[in-house]
Amino acid sequence: MDKVLTYLHANERRFIDELKDYLRLPTISAQAEHASDMVAGARWVADHCRAMGLQAEVCPTPGHPVVLANTPRRPGKRPRVLIYGHYDVQPPDPLEGWESPPFEPRVVGGRLFARGASDNKGQHFAHLKAVEAYLRTGTELPCDLTFVIEGEEEVGSAHLPEVLRRRRAELTCDCVVISDTGMPSLKLPALTYALRGIAALEIKVTGPNRDLHSGIYGGSVANPAMVLSQLLAGLVNQQGRVTVPGFYAKVKALSAFERRQMGRLPHQDAAYRRFLGAPALFGERGYTSEERRTARPTLEINGLTSGYQGEGSKTIVPSWAGAKLTLRLVPDQSPASIVRLMKAHLRRICPPTVRLEVKAGHGAEPYWVSPEGPLAAAALAALRRGFGREPVLIREGGSIPIVVGFRKILRAESLLLGLALPDANAHSPNESFHLEAFSGGMRMSAHLWAELGQTLARRPASSAS
Ligand SMILES: [Zn+2]
């Protein structure tokens, strides 16, 4: 391991230059005009992997290609780990917001600025360089590794599941490692062990067949905007609890261990409230705001539409009213059953004075891997060694659908070892990657293969953690 770490340290300058080359490619998956840049991006990754000594392949899909790259396979049954990342980036707009051009990387104040620096090129590049260190120093890798670097993460990963299914035999692995989340600070390297899921709904209530004169007809028919407001207002009570029967039935309670871990995060409600600019914080009673925003389910109204929205007044009873809702879900809730509960409840409480339509939108399952299991222990040990700090266990409020894809298709759990700092500006102008997170991430990755190699060799193949 010493040889590997020495190599990482000695070559860090070159790694940063190589990462800059990678960041110069405008691999914007959302924009058709960048289709050839996407192909060039995939080729760049594959060529880079080959130059490091990996066996790499650009795997075409009906969308943007996926790069698969394997470390040289050794005889005998060895633990297998898949490393996921994405070479596509968000559009850089608004361009006026950037202090230097998004695809002309530069280092300022210990941070590398460019679109894709944190999300996600810099993060998976740290893993690539750790593997290079093993290969170039002739140090035996304790696991067989496969990199899966896709080009459609920022547009929904539509074609990755198909690649995983088609190549399942060779992609089968003991676990997946993903660095595409965050760490609270350089002093707090983190393992993210849970993600929330989501269920989206659209509701429309319709009354009269047209907008009506409120003077002539008002008082004789129900106002759909009022009915919708009453329906929605009843869905969450004063204690911040969702009132839909059965909503909490499948919620996995936070363990004392998890609550202690969350309590270690440097969170302060007063500063958090000021940061958000809200007059006061609000949420489910009995939980801290950190617990509410990451480990408890929610029901949010995302948009409301009805009646006249123009200048001045217009005296009508609107014909209809609509709302868009999303529910953030936690283990073991499922989007399909939550949508069913919502539909049944809304039908039950909707008065006969309006017609109700409820449409389900997109959904994603929540994710949870035991923070006290052997895989987590291996990841925490690698974080501790890589960063020289005691790591924290965190949950993320958002969703990463492909994590559930890895579980369903490859039956493998994912370890989320994010290297993006809170000020990384992912998806915003002036995105950056902290170079200390890069070097700590490379060391963490180097230790991770050793830790996982030991842990996985001890357990029967393909058993869940
Ligand atoms: Zn992103």
Short mmCIF file of C-alpha atoms in Angstrom, two decimals, residues 5-464:
data_model
loop_
_atom_site.label_atom_id
_atom_site.label_comp_id
_atom_site.label_asym_id
_atom_site.label_seq_id
_atom_site.Cartn_x
_atom_site.Cartn_y
_atom_site.Cartn_z
CA LEU A 5 0.19 5.99 -1.82
CA THR A 6 3.66 7.25 -2.75
CA TYR A 7 2.76 6.97 -6.44
CA LEU A 8 -0.47 8.92 -5.88
CA HIS A 9 1.38 11.68 -4.09
CA ALA A 10 4.25 11.86 -6.59
CA ASN A 11 1.96 12.07 -9.64
CA GLU A 12 -0.75 14.36 -8.37
CA ARG A 13 0.29 17.28 -10.62
CA ARG A 14 -0.01 15.13 -13.72
CA PHE A 15 -3.38 13.77 -12.57
CA ILE A 16 -4.71 17.32 -12.28
CA ASP A 17 -3.49 18.10 -15.81
CA GLU A 18 -5.16 14.96 -17.14
CA LEU A 19 -8.38 15.81 -15.33
CA LYS A 20 -8.23 19.26 -16.95
CA ASP A 21 -8.01 17.60 -20.38
CA TYR A 22 -11.09 15.54 -19.50
CA LEU A 23 -12.94 18.67 -18.32
CA ARG A 24 -12.22 20.51 -21.59
CA LEU A 25 -14.60 18.16 -23.40
CA PRO A 26 -18.10 19.70 -23.44
CA THR A 27 -19.97 16.44 -22.86
CA ILE A 28 -23.43 17.98 -22.44
CA SER A 29 -25.83 15.06 -22.74
CA ALA A 30 -28.99 17.18 -22.90
CA GLN A 31 -28.06 19.08 -26.07
CA ALA A 32 -28.23 17.41 -29.50
CA GLU A 33 -25.53 19.73 -30.89
CA HIS A 34 -23.04 18.03 -28.51
CA ALA A 35 -23.70 14.49 -29.79
CA SER A 36 -20.21 14.24 -31.33
CA ASP A 37 -18.64 15.63 -28.13
CA MET A 38 -20.38 12.82 -26.27
CA VAL A 39 -18.80 10.22 -28.52
CA ALA A 40 -15.43 11.97 -28.14
CA GLY A 41 -15.91 11.96 -24.35
CA ALA A 42 -16.61 8.22 -24.26
CA ARG A 43 -13.55 7.60 -26.46
CA TRP A 44 -11.37 9.78 -24.26
CA VAL A 45 -12.38 7.75 -21.18
CA ALA A 46 -11.82 4.42 -22.93
CA ASP A 47 -8.42 5.52 -24.32
CA HIS A 48 -7.38 6.81 -20.92
CA CYS A 49 -8.38 3.52 -19.30
CA ARG A 50 -6.39 1.55 -21.89
CA ALA A 51 -3.33 3.70 -21.36
CA MET A 52 -3.58 2.88 -17.65
CA GLY A 53 -3.62 -0.84 -18.40
CA LEU A 54 -7.36 -1.55 -18.29
CA GLN A 55 -9.32 -3.40 -20.91
CA ALA A 56 -11.83 -0.83 -22.14
CA GLU A 57 -14.75 -0.79 -24.51
CA VAL A 58 -17.12 1.91 -25.75
CA CYS A 59 -20.52 0.32 -25.62
CA PRO A 60 -23.04 1.99 -27.95
CA THR A 61 -26.66 2.52 -26.87
CA PRO A 62 -29.60 4.15 -28.67
CA GLY A 63 -28.53 7.26 -26.72
CA HIS A 64 -25.03 8.18 -25.57
CA PRO A 65 -22.45 5.37 -25.19
CA VAL A 66 -21.40 3.68 -21.94
CA VAL A 67 -17.73 2.96 -21.25
CA LEU A 68 -16.90 -0.40 -19.65
CA ALA A 69 -13.36 -0.97 -18.40
CA ASN A 70 -11.91 -3.94 -16.52
CA THR A 71 -8.76 -4.37 -14.52
CA PRO A 72 -6.64 -7.31 -15.73
CA ARG A 73 -8.38 -10.45 -14.48
CA ARG A 74 -6.40 -12.85 -12.35
CA PRO A 75 -7.15 -16.54 -12.07
CA GLY A 76 -9.34 -17.81 -9.25
CA LYS A 77 -12.45 -16.45 -7.64
CA ARG A 78 -11.84 -12.95 -6.35
CA PRO A 79 -14.17 -10.26 -5.02
CA ARG A 80 -15.65 -8.15 -7.79
CA VAL A 81 -16.51 -4.50 -7.47
CA LEU A 82 -18.16 -2.23 -10.01
CA ILE A 83 -17.35 1.48 -9.98
CA TYR A 84 -20.00 3.74 -11.44
CA GLY A 85 -19.57 7.28 -12.74
CA HIS A 86 -20.78 9.51 -15.57
CA TYR A 87 -18.86 11.52 -18.16
CA ASP A 88 -21.85 13.65 -19.14
CA VAL A 89 -22.37 17.05 -17.56
CA GLN A 90 -25.16 19.57 -17.11
CA PRO A 91 -25.48 22.47 -19.56
CA PRO A 92 -23.31 25.35 -18.30
CA ASP A 93 -26.05 27.98 -18.59
CA PRO A 94 -26.35 30.73 -17.53
CA LEU A 95 -22.94 31.50 -19.05
CA GLU A 96 -22.89 35.05 -17.62
CA GLY A 97 -22.71 33.50 -14.15
CA TRP A 98 -19.25 31.96 -14.75
CA GLU A 99 -16.11 33.76 -13.66
CA SER A 100 -14.07 31.78 -16.23
CA PRO A 101 -15.37 29.75 -19.20
CA PRO A 102 -16.96 26.45 -18.06
CA PHE A 103 -14.85 24.27 -20.38
CA GLU A 104 -11.54 26.02 -19.73
CA PRO A 105 -10.59 24.48 -16.40
CA ARG A 106 -8.43 26.46 -14.01
CA VAL A 107 -7.21 26.08 -10.45
CA VAL A 108 -7.98 28.93 -8.05
CA GLY A 109 -7.55 28.75 -4.29
CA GLY A 110 -7.03 24.99 -4.18
CA ARG A 111 -10.12 24.28 -6.26
CA LEU A 112 -10.43 23.19 -9.85
CA PHE A 113 -13.18 25.16 -11.60
CA ALA A 114 -15.02 23.71 -14.63
CA ARG A 115 -18.38 22.25 -15.57
CA GLY A 116 -18.32 18.60 -14.48
CA ALA A 117 -15.41 19.07 -12.03
CA SER A 118 -17.40 17.63 -9.11
CA ASP A 119 -20.36 16.22 -11.02
CA ASN A 120 -18.94 13.81 -11.91
CA LYS A 121 -15.62 13.71 -13.81
CA GLY A 122 -13.36 14.61 -10.88
CA GLN A 123 -15.00 12.09 -8.58
CA HIS A 124 -14.68 8.98 -10.73
CA PHE A 125 -11.27 10.17 -11.95
CA ALA A 126 -10.05 9.81 -8.34
CA HIS A 127 -10.96 6.11 -8.50
CA LEU A 128 -9.30 5.70 -11.89
CA LYS A 129 -6.06 7.19 -10.60
CA ALA A 130 -6.06 4.99 -7.50
CA VAL A 131 -6.35 1.97 -9.77
CA GLU A 132 -3.58 3.32 -11.99
CA ALA A 133 -1.36 3.51 -8.89
CA TYR A 134 -1.91 -0.20 -8.21
CA LEU A 135 -1.23 -1.18 -11.81
CA ARG A 136 1.83 1.01 -12.36
CA THR A 137 3.52 0.02 -9.10
CA GLY A 138 2.90 -3.67 -9.72
CA THR A 139 0.79 -3.93 -6.56
CA GLU A 140 -1.79 -6.70 -6.74
CA LEU A 141 -5.34 -5.34 -6.66
CA PRO A 142 -7.29 -7.15 -3.94
CA CYS A 143 -10.48 -7.09 -6.08
CA ASP A 144 -11.37 -7.39 -9.74
CA LEU A 145 -12.76 -4.00 -10.76
CA THR A 146 -15.04 -2.89 -13.55
CA PHE A 147 -15.65 0.77 -14.32
CA VAL A 148 -19.06 1.65 -15.74
CA ILE A 149 -18.93 5.26 -16.91
CA GLU A 150 -22.15 6.34 -18.59
CA GLY A 151 -23.13 9.40 -20.61
CA GLU A 152 -26.78 9.90 -19.68
CA GLU A 153 -26.89 10.42 -15.92
CA GLU A 154 -27.92 14.05 -16.24
CA VAL A 155 -30.80 13.12 -18.55
CA GLY A 156 -32.23 10.16 -16.62
CA SER A 157 -29.91 7.18 -17.43
CA ALA A 158 -32.50 5.84 -19.87
CA HIS A 159 -30.22 3.29 -21.56
CA LEU A 160 -27.96 2.13 -18.74
CA PRO A 161 -30.37 -0.49 -17.31
CA GLU A 162 -30.50 -2.15 -20.73
CA VAL A 163 -26.68 -2.34 -20.85
CA LEU A 164 -26.61 -3.79 -17.31
CA ARG A 165 -29.18 -6.40 -18.32
CA ARG A 166 -27.49 -7.31 -21.59
CA ARG A 167 -24.05 -7.62 -19.98
CA ARG A 168 -25.25 -8.98 -16.64
CA ALA A 169 -23.03 -12.06 -16.67
CA GLU A 170 -19.80 -10.02 -16.86
CA LEU A 171 -21.07 -7.14 -14.69
CA THR A 172 -22.22 -9.32 -11.81
CA CYS A 173 -20.39 -8.07 -8.74
CA ASP A 174 -20.26 -8.17 -4.96
CA CYS A 175 -20.92 -4.46 -4.59
CA VAL A 176 -20.99 -1.14 -6.43
CA VAL A 177 -18.99 1.95 -5.50
CA ILE A 178 -20.34 5.36 -6.51
CA SER A 179 -18.77 8.74 -5.84
CA ASP A 180 -21.50 11.11 -7.03
CA THR A 181 -22.79 12.55 -3.75
CA GLY A 182 -21.34 14.98 -1.23
CA MET A 183 -19.36 15.22 1.98
CA PRO A 184 -20.25 17.87 4.61
CA SER A 185 -16.67 19.24 4.76
CA LEU A 186 -13.04 18.19 4.25
CA LYS A 187 -13.00 17.34 7.97
CA LEU A 188 -16.05 15.11 7.61
CA PRO A 189 -15.59 12.47 4.91
CA ALA A 190 -18.88 10.67 4.55
CA LEU A 191 -20.58 7.45 3.61
CA THR A 192 -24.12 8.06 2.34
CA TYR A 193 -26.10 4.96 3.26
CA ALA A 194 -29.66 5.99 2.34
CA LEU A 195 -31.50 7.95 -0.32
CA ARG A 196 -35.10 9.02 -0.43
CA GLY A 197 -37.38 7.85 -3.21
CA ILE A 198 -40.07 9.87 -4.93
CA ALA A 199 -43.62 9.63 -6.25
CA ALA A 200 -45.08 12.38 -8.43
CA LEU A 201 -48.80 13.10 -8.86
CA GLU A 202 -51.00 15.55 -10.70
CA ILE A 203 -54.43 16.40 -9.41
CA LYS A 204 -57.19 18.20 -11.30
CA VAL A 205 -60.67 19.05 -10.05
CA THR A 206 -63.26 20.30 -12.51
CA GLY A 207 -66.59 21.96 -11.71
CA PRO A 208 -68.66 23.91 -14.27
CA ASN A 209 -67.98 23.45 -18.00
CA ARG A 210 -66.55 27.00 -18.29
CA ASP A 211 -65.33 29.88 -16.13
CA LEU A 212 -68.50 31.48 -14.70
CA HIS A 213 -69.47 35.07 -13.80
CA SER A 214 -69.07 35.07 -10.02
CA GLY A 215 -71.88 37.64 -9.61
CA ILE A 216 -74.46 35.71 -11.63
CA TYR A 217 -73.52 32.14 -10.64
CA GLY A 218 -71.28 32.42 -7.55
CA GLY A 219 -72.90 30.75 -4.55
CA SER A 220 -74.78 28.17 -6.57
CA VAL A 221 -71.83 25.90 -7.50
CA ALA A 222 -68.68 24.80 -5.70
CA ASN A 223 -65.56 26.75 -6.58
CA PRO A 224 -62.98 24.18 -7.84
CA ALA A 225 -60.05 26.30 -6.59
CA MET A 226 -61.61 26.31 -3.11
CA VAL A 227 -62.32 22.57 -3.21
CA LEU A 228 -58.76 21.82 -4.29
CA SER A 229 -57.36 24.07 -1.56
CA GLN A 230 -59.43 22.27 1.05
CA LEU A 231 -58.38 18.85 -0.25
CA LEU A 232 -54.71 19.78 -0.25
CA ALA A 233 -54.77 21.57 3.09
CA GLY A 234 -56.07 18.42 4.74
CA LEU A 235 -53.21 16.23 3.47
CA VAL A 236 -50.71 17.50 6.08
CA ASN A 237 -51.67 18.42 9.64
CA GLN A 238 -50.39 21.09 12.04
CA GLN A 239 -47.76 18.66 13.37
CA GLY A 240 -46.32 18.25 9.88
CA ARG A 241 -47.67 14.70 9.54
CA VAL A 242 -49.15 13.40 6.31
CA THR A 243 -52.76 12.40 7.06
CA VAL A 244 -53.23 9.82 4.29
CA PRO A 245 -54.17 6.54 6.03
CA GLY A 246 -51.38 3.98 5.80
CA PHE A 247 -48.79 6.52 4.62
CA TYR A 248 -46.34 5.72 7.44
CA ALA A 249 -47.10 1.97 7.63
CA LYS A 250 -43.94 0.87 5.79
CA VAL A 251 -41.58 3.55 7.10
CA LYS A 252 -38.46 2.05 8.63
CA ALA A 253 -37.95 3.82 11.95
CA LEU A 254 -34.66 5.61 12.58
CA SER A 255 -32.53 3.53 14.92
CA ALA A 256 -30.85 5.05 17.97
CA PHE A 257 -27.52 4.45 16.20
CA GLU A 258 -28.67 6.41 13.13
CA ARG A 259 -29.98 9.29 15.22
CA ARG A 260 -26.68 9.46 17.10
CA GLN A 261 -24.79 9.53 13.80
CA MET A 262 -26.98 12.32 12.45
CA GLY A 263 -26.46 14.23 15.67
CA ARG A 264 -22.71 14.30 14.93
CA LEU A 265 -23.22 16.51 11.88
CA PRO A 266 -22.43 20.17 12.46
CA HIS A 267 -26.01 21.31 11.85
CA GLN A 268 -27.43 24.40 13.50
CA ASP A 269 -31.08 25.28 13.01
CA ALA A 270 -30.59 29.04 13.39
CA ALA A 271 -27.91 29.23 10.69
CA TYR A 272 -29.88 26.84 8.51
CA ARG A 273 -32.99 29.03 8.83
CA ARG A 274 -31.00 32.13 7.89
CA PHE A 275 -29.44 30.33 4.93
CA LEU A 276 -32.92 29.44 3.66
CA GLY A 277 -34.32 32.90 4.38
CA ALA A 278 -37.55 31.46 5.84
CA PRO A 279 -39.23 33.19 8.81
CA ALA A 280 -39.25 29.89 10.71
CA LEU A 281 -38.47 26.23 10.13
CA PHE A 282 -41.33 23.72 9.98
CA GLY A 283 -41.60 19.96 9.79
CA GLU A 284 -42.79 16.77 11.35
CA ARG A 285 -42.85 17.06 15.12
CA GLY A 286 -40.44 14.81 17.02
CA TYR A 287 -37.60 14.96 14.48
CA THR A 288 -34.66 17.30 13.93
CA SER A 289 -34.62 19.26 10.68
CA GLU A 290 -31.70 17.10 9.50
CA GLU A 291 -33.80 13.97 10.11
CA ARG A 292 -36.84 15.51 8.43
CA ARG A 293 -35.02 16.48 5.26
CA THR A 294 -33.22 13.17 4.77
CA ALA A 295 -34.83 10.33 6.72
CA ARG A 296 -38.56 11.15 6.90
CA PRO A 297 -41.14 11.05 4.11
CA THR A 298 -42.80 14.27 2.93
CA LEU A 299 -45.66 15.53 0.81
CA GLU A 300 -45.00 18.73 -1.13
CA ILE A 301 -47.10 20.87 -3.42
CA ASN A 302 -44.83 21.80 -6.32
CA GLY A 303 -47.28 23.91 -8.28
CA LEU A 304 -50.86 25.21 -8.15
CA THR A 305 -52.93 26.49 -11.06
CA SER A 306 -56.44 27.86 -11.29
CA GLY A 307 -58.49 30.79 -12.56
CA TYR A 308 -57.26 34.19 -13.57
CA GLN A 309 -53.56 35.00 -13.10
CA GLY A 310 -53.29 38.21 -15.14
CA GLU A 311 -53.22 41.87 -14.17
CA GLY A 312 -56.00 43.28 -12.02
CA SER A 313 -59.08 41.26 -11.11
CA LYS A 314 -61.43 39.04 -13.03
CA THR A 315 -64.62 38.06 -11.24
CA ILE A 316 -65.02 34.38 -12.05
CA VAL A 317 -65.68 31.00 -10.58
CA PRO A 318 -62.94 29.04 -12.39
CA SER A 319 -63.94 25.91 -14.22
CA TRP A 320 -61.07 23.87 -12.86
CA ALA A 321 -58.06 23.82 -10.54
CA GLY A 322 -54.89 21.74 -10.66
CA ALA A 323 -51.90 20.89 -8.48
CA LYS A 324 -48.63 19.06 -8.96
CA LEU A 325 -47.40 17.09 -5.95
CA THR A 326 -44.33 15.06 -5.12
CA LEU A 327 -43.88 12.80 -2.14
CA ARG A 328 -40.35 12.03 -0.98
CA LEU A 329 -40.29 8.45 0.25
CA VAL A 330 -38.09 6.55 2.67
CA PRO A 331 -37.35 2.83 3.08
CA ASP A 332 -39.50 0.68 2.85
CA GLN A 333 -42.17 2.78 1.15
CA SER A 334 -42.73 2.11 -2.55
CA PRO A 335 -43.86 4.73 -5.07
CA ALA A 336 -46.53 2.44 -6.58
CA SER A 337 -48.25 1.69 -3.28
CA ILE A 338 -48.02 5.31 -2.10
CA VAL A 339 -49.69 6.46 -5.34
CA ARG A 340 -52.45 3.89 -4.74
CA LEU A 341 -52.99 5.15 -1.18
CA MET A 342 -53.06 8.77 -2.38
CA LYS A 343 -55.59 8.05 -5.12
CA ALA A 344 -57.91 6.13 -2.81
CA HIS A 345 -57.69 8.82 -0.11
CA LEU A 346 -58.35 11.70 -2.52
CA ARG A 347 -61.38 9.89 -3.97
CA ARG A 348 -62.69 9.31 -0.45
CA ILE A 349 -62.40 12.94 0.66
CA CYS A 350 -63.35 14.65 -2.61
CA PRO A 351 -66.90 16.13 -2.46
CA PRO A 352 -69.42 15.22 -5.20
CA THR A 353 -69.49 18.88 -6.36
CA VAL A 354 -66.39 18.43 -8.57
CA ARG A 355 -64.92 15.75 -10.84
CA LEU A 356 -61.52 14.50 -9.66
CA GLU A 357 -58.64 13.28 -11.84
CA VAL A 358 -55.40 11.98 -10.35
CA LYS A 359 -52.47 11.12 -12.64
CA ALA A 360 -49.33 9.38 -11.44
CA GLY A 361 -46.02 10.80 -12.71
CA HIS A 362 -42.47 9.49 -12.35
CA GLY A 363 -41.36 7.48 -9.35
CA ALA A 364 -38.17 6.16 -7.77
CA GLU A 365 -37.67 3.68 -4.95
CA PRO A 366 -35.90 4.76 -1.77
CA TYR A 367 -32.56 3.15 -0.92
CA TRP A 368 -30.92 2.00 2.29
CA VAL A 369 -27.87 -0.15 3.01
CA SER A 370 -27.11 -1.06 6.60
CA PRO A 371 -24.83 1.60 8.14
CA GLU A 372 -23.67 -1.06 10.61
CA GLY A 373 -23.02 -3.86 8.08
CA PRO A 374 -19.65 -5.18 6.86
CA LEU A 375 -19.69 -3.22 3.56
CA ALA A 376 -20.27 0.04 5.41
CA ALA A 377 -17.50 -0.83 7.86
CA ALA A 378 -15.06 -1.37 4.98
CA ALA A 379 -16.06 1.95 3.39
CA LEU A 380 -15.73 3.81 6.68
CA ALA A 381 -12.27 2.34 7.26
CA ALA A 382 -11.18 3.48 3.78
CA LEU A 383 -12.55 6.99 4.39
CA ARG A 384 -10.79 7.17 7.75
CA ARG A 385 -7.45 6.20 6.21
CA GLY A 386 -7.81 8.26 3.06
CA PHE A 387 -8.78 11.50 4.78
CA GLY A 388 -7.18 10.94 8.19
CA ARG A 389 -10.46 11.95 9.83
CA GLU A 390 -13.30 10.15 11.54
CA PRO A 391 -15.99 9.75 8.84
CA VAL A 392 -19.71 10.43 9.27
CA LEU A 393 -22.69 8.42 8.11
CA ILE A 394 -25.25 10.49 6.25
CA ARG A 395 -28.54 10.10 4.44
CA GLU A 396 -29.44 12.05 1.34
CA GLY A 397 -32.86 13.59 0.79
CA GLY A 398 -32.76 13.18 -2.99
CA SER A 399 -32.84 10.11 -5.22
CA ILE A 400 -30.28 8.34 -7.46
CA PRO A 401 -32.48 5.91 -9.43
CA ILE A 402 -29.59 3.87 -10.85
CA VAL A 403 -28.69 2.70 -7.33
CA VAL A 404 -31.99 0.85 -7.25
CA GLY A 405 -31.20 -0.39 -10.79
CA PHE A 406 -27.94 -1.93 -9.56
CA ARG A 407 -29.82 -3.66 -6.75
CA LYS A 408 -32.57 -4.98 -9.01
CA ILE A 409 -30.53 -5.95 -12.06
CA LEU A 410 -27.17 -6.95 -10.55
CA ARG A 411 -28.42 -7.74 -7.02
CA ALA A 412 -25.61 -5.60 -5.67
CA GLU A 413 -25.61 -2.97 -2.94
CA SER A 414 -24.02 0.41 -3.57
CA LEU A 415 -21.58 2.31 -1.39
CA LEU A 416 -22.00 6.05 -1.91
CA LEU A 417 -18.71 7.77 -1.18
CA GLY A 418 -19.25 11.34 -2.31
CA LEU A 419 -16.37 13.79 -2.72
CA ALA A 420 -18.28 16.98 -3.57
CA LEU A 421 -18.19 19.71 -0.93
CA PRO A 422 -21.32 21.77 -0.17
CA ASP A 423 -19.90 24.74 -2.12
CA ALA A 424 -19.10 22.65 -5.24
CA ASN A 425 -21.90 24.39 -7.22
CA ALA A 426 -22.92 21.25 -9.07
CA HIS A 427 -25.47 22.16 -11.78
CA SER A 428 -24.71 25.88 -11.17
CA PRO A 429 -22.18 28.34 -12.59
CA ASN A 430 -18.63 28.14 -11.18
CA GLU A 431 -18.74 24.44 -10.44
CA SER A 432 -15.56 23.31 -8.70
CA PHE A 433 -13.81 20.30 -7.22
CA HIS A 434 -11.64 20.77 -4.16
CA LEU A 435 -8.17 19.39 -4.82
CA GLU A 436 -7.92 18.11 -1.25
CA ALA A 437 -11.10 16.13 -1.84
CA PHE A 438 -9.44 14.80 -5.00
CA SER A 439 -6.27 13.66 -3.21
CA GLY A 440 -8.21 12.36 -0.19
CA GLY A 441 -10.56 10.58 -2.59
CA MET A 442 -7.68 8.88 -4.40
CA ARG A 443 -6.18 7.68 -1.10
CA MET A 444 -9.62 6.55 0.10
CA SER A 445 -10.09 4.62 -3.15
CA ALA A 446 -6.67 2.96 -2.80
CA HIS A 447 -7.57 1.79 0.72
CA LEU A 448 -11.08 0.82 -0.33
CA TRP A 449 -9.96 -2.01 -2.63
CA ALA A 450 -7.90 -3.47 0.22
CA GLU A 451 -10.72 -3.12 2.75
CA LEU A 452 -13.38 -4.48 0.42
CA GLY A 453 -11.07 -7.29 -0.69
CA GLN A 454 -10.76 -8.48 2.91
CA THR A 455 -14.45 -8.02 3.73
CA LEU A 456 -15.79 -9.65 0.58
CA ALA A 457 -13.39 -12.59 0.72
CA ARG A 458 -14.83 -13.41 4.14
CA ARG A 459 -18.44 -13.69 3.05
CA PRO A 460 -20.26 -16.03 0.69
CA ALA A 461 -20.64 -14.67 -2.84
CA SER A 462 -23.60 -12.42 -3.64
CA SER A 463 -25.06 -12.35 -0.11
CA ALA A 464 -26.57 -8.99 0.78
#
